Amino acid sequence: MEEKITYARAKEILQNQKISPKGLERVFLYESLGRVLAKDIFASEDMPEVALSNMDGYALSSTMIELSKGIFTILGENPAGNEKKVELPLTQPYAIKTLTGAAIPHNADILVPFENVNIKGETLEINAFPKIGEFIRNIGDNYKKGEKLLSQGVRLNANHIGLLASLNHIFVEVFEKPKVGILVSGNEILEIGESKNNPHCFYNANGHLLYAKVKENGGMPKLYPILKDEKFSIQSCLKDALEECDLVISTGGASVGDYDFIQAISKEWSEKIVFRGVRIKPGQHIIYAHFHKKQFFGLPGFPNSTLVTFELFVKAILTKLCGMPFKEEIVEVTLQEDLQKGDKRLEFRVCNIRHTRGKISIDFEGKKSFQSAILNNFCPLDNARVGLAILEGNKLKGERIPIILLNC
Amino acid sequence: MEEKITYARAKEILQNQKISPKGLERVFLYESLGRVLAKDIFASEDMPEVALSNMDGYALSSTMIELSKGIFTILGENPAGNEKKVELPLTQPYAIKTLTGAAIPHNADILVPFENVNIKGETLEINAFPKIGEFIRNIGDNYKKGEKLLSQGVRLNANHIGLLASLNHIFVEVFEKPKVGILVSGNEILEIGESKNNPHCFYNANGHLLYAKVKENGGMPKLYPILKDEKFSIQSCLKDALEECDLVISTGGASVGDYDFIQAISKEWSEKIVFRGVRIKPGQHIIYAHFHKKQFFGLPGFPNSTLVTFELFVKAILTKLCGMPFKEEIVEVTLQEDLQKGDKRLEFRVCNIRHTRGKISIDFEGKKSFQSAILNNFCPLDNARVGLAILEGNKLKGERIPIILLNC
């Protein structure tokens, strides 16, 4: 077990974990939204399979231009989806009306858009000839048969759904969602809906926060009963969760208090604890372990710390369990105000992220300073995105500071 | 009707539309994920309601420090959620073990963390006294009764779910989802699963693309039957959709082809067309109208153009119908390569977005140049985000260019 390690070391440990996603599952196209693709997708045909018009226009042959003196005879029309094969005779300057998406007639190599012609009865006066092939989509221009179009590990969004539909993929192979057990412990925790008779009690924010976080990040959450600070029941529930789930997250009980039984249990299973304690603020008491060959995180109980440690550490493992590469989006911004650090630990401070005139900036509007317990710092009143400013030391207005972009 | 307007004018028109969200709906907390909050949320109590310990430590009174010479007698312990009110006697230097989250005993004003003490039987040797109030969370430090914690118009994410749970909000008032009708027309369009006997036919990418896009953006999509280019059936389906939906999006039939009946229908109802044609590439043939007092967009039929015009225009209206303010995230980046523009229209070119060493950059890796018809340009093989580079003219390597960030 490594103890009180640096943030960089903790990240390195998590990045080096070799974790395989779960098995495959076939789901209907619509249910694949937000799921992680389990197989590369290759084109089964050239696209397009025949040369197509990319504009509404008239198809003709470049070999007739000189002869034509700009006047062509219109020979019928050729709409998109036309089932007949259309051939342009080369006996005279003929043009075939060829609409967007229609196949270019055999023998034609020029498409003159509507904008460039005057129509007089059956004849066409052409003001300007496009180049050969202009406005024509050739066989395989979009992609060629056998070309890789989507990669395993992509989390499918609406754009992918459109592409998969265009490929006639009705069922999609995705990775099964990892099951994530959520354990909340603490004598002071009430489930929502319970009546509160005691001002020292708090509603279960962490359980529901983590439930929603796991869902957002592609896992399948399971909430276990709220546990009192009582060793036997915590131990037995944790064992159940480790049997049933791929990843177990507990909150509370990971700091140094006497009532923190999860830590005691961790000690009993000590050969499997990977690290305990990271020199950061908030969240220094985080535990990461392999228990019963499963992934385990003991997160601090303050919702703000729970959230920060979820973002910094749990996400790295959950993402791998989902079959995706883990990437953090970090941007450097120029500070608009001085920032004082509270102590010597590396600090992650919640900020609002603004996009103004092409620049990203941050501010701390509405943020309360008593960070550890405050979830509302993560919920700006104005729909702003939030990020975590990484504070290595005090920073002055005008200095640059790295920000981890969150919820995007 | 305004025709062939500039991009800026089109955006101005859309931004100025006064559109109200639909009615309210009460949904269970978990179902509120991704929904738009319909009411401001205020704190019903101070948080915390009593002063709380923010560390595991010993609570004592500053009035006893001088007398104590650093030695205090331990008087029992006080866990989180303790139902008894604990009072610190001031007759001698006493300290009460007070764990994280527990109420600070009456008369105590200093909390000494475990790290700063040595325990000898019943007595405590204190190495360093924290300041009065340090490590103590006072009444209302997180928020005060009546304080606004969440605003109407916020799209709820996991952080909000955690906050709402902490407030014991089990049902949440959200805006009803706007119903969005999706009409796809074109003789060349096959539904997925249908057999393809003709290389000029294409599977319905747009319908499913828009279905998923509408879902991602908070609407409730309804797919109508695929329509042939046949005026009567298009007109009657469009009327049905306008009756049933808040917003109708049609694709195909909005360009200048003879078979483009939707445009003809638009002309019949011309008093309600707001604009037709925007001088951009791709997507110049877009139509925006108010038909039957509903919102209508006629989008071009090429999936790439459909997608770009959805992002640039439809989203602005859909977002308002959902009850949210519309904000585009634009960042300026430095080009790593020269960019040649195809024609004089303002161009929106799909790019990959990279976050490397704190900097955002873009590239065009894997992008095909025949833009109009290519959906795979929006689906990078490596899970990169995509954006739209806004090209006003040719740009050289090293120049700055604005990018609209997509799918985030």
mmCIF file of C-alpha atoms in Angstrom, chain A residues 304 337 349-352 354 362-371 374-382 384 386, chain B residues 141-144 147-150 163:
data_model
loop_
_atom_site.group_PDB
_atom_site.id
_atom_site.type_symbol
_atom_site.label_atom_id
_atom_site.label_comp_id
_atom_site.label_asym_id
_atom_site.label_seq_id
_atom_site.Cartn_x
_atom_site.Cartn_y
_atom_site.Cartn_z
ATOM 1 C CA ASN A 304 -17.923 18.399 -2.238
ATOM 2 C CA GLU A 337 -8.252 37.724 -9.649
ATOM 3 C CA ARG A 349 -11.072 24.647 -6.497
ATOM 4 C CA VAL A 350 -14.439 24.676 -8.231
ATOM 5 C CA CYS A 351 -14.862 27.518 -10.715
ATOM 6 C CA ASN A 352 -17.382 28.682 -13.298
ATOM 7 C CA ARG A 354 -17.146 31.244 -19.348
ATOM 8 C CA ILE A 362 -13.062 31.410 -15.121
ATOM 9 C CA ASP A 363 -14.608 33.075 -12.126
ATOM 10 C CA PHE A 364 -15.698 32.125 -8.656
ATOM 11 C CA GLU A 365 -19.031 33.934 -8.632
ATOM 12 C CA GLY A 366 -21.379 32.511 -6.038
ATOM 13 C CA LYS A 367 -18.762 30.141 -4.629
ATOM 14 C CA LYS A 368 -18.730 29.693 -0.887
ATOM 15 C CA SER A 369 -15.347 29.471 0.759
ATOM 16 C CA PHE A 370 -16.160 26.628 3.128
ATOM 17 C CA GLN A 371 -15.426 24.193 0.384
ATOM 18 C CA ILE A 374 -20.639 22.550 -0.252
ATOM 19 C CA LEU A 375 -22.287 20.893 -3.202
ATOM 20 C CA ASN A 376 -23.936 24.089 -4.373
ATOM 21 C CA ASN A 377 -20.531 25.360 -5.521
ATOM 22 C CA PHE A 378 -20.942 22.857 -8.352
ATOM 23 C CA CYS A 379 -24.343 24.210 -9.343
ATOM 24 C CA PRO A 380 -23.963 27.757 -10.690
ATOM 25 C CA LEU A 381 -27.211 29.686 -10.875
ATOM 26 C CA ASP A 382 -26.727 30.590 -14.531
ATOM 27 C CA ALA A 384 -22.402 27.922 -16.512
ATOM 28 C CA VAL A 386 -17.914 24.191 -13.963
ATOM 29 C CA ASP B 141 -22.010 28.793 6.185
ATOM 30 C CA ASN B 142 -23.134 26.674 3.217
ATOM 31 C CA TYR B 143 -26.286 28.632 2.611
ATOM 32 C CA LYS B 144 -28.864 30.614 4.493
ATOM 33 C CA GLU B 147 -31.104 31.758 -0.396
ATOM 34 C CA LYS B 148 -31.569 30.884 -4.063
ATOM 35 C CA LEU B 149 -29.768 27.632 -4.792
ATOM 36 C CA LEU B 150 -30.906 26.707 -8.272
ATOM 37 C CA LEU B 163 -27.937 19.135 -4.318
#
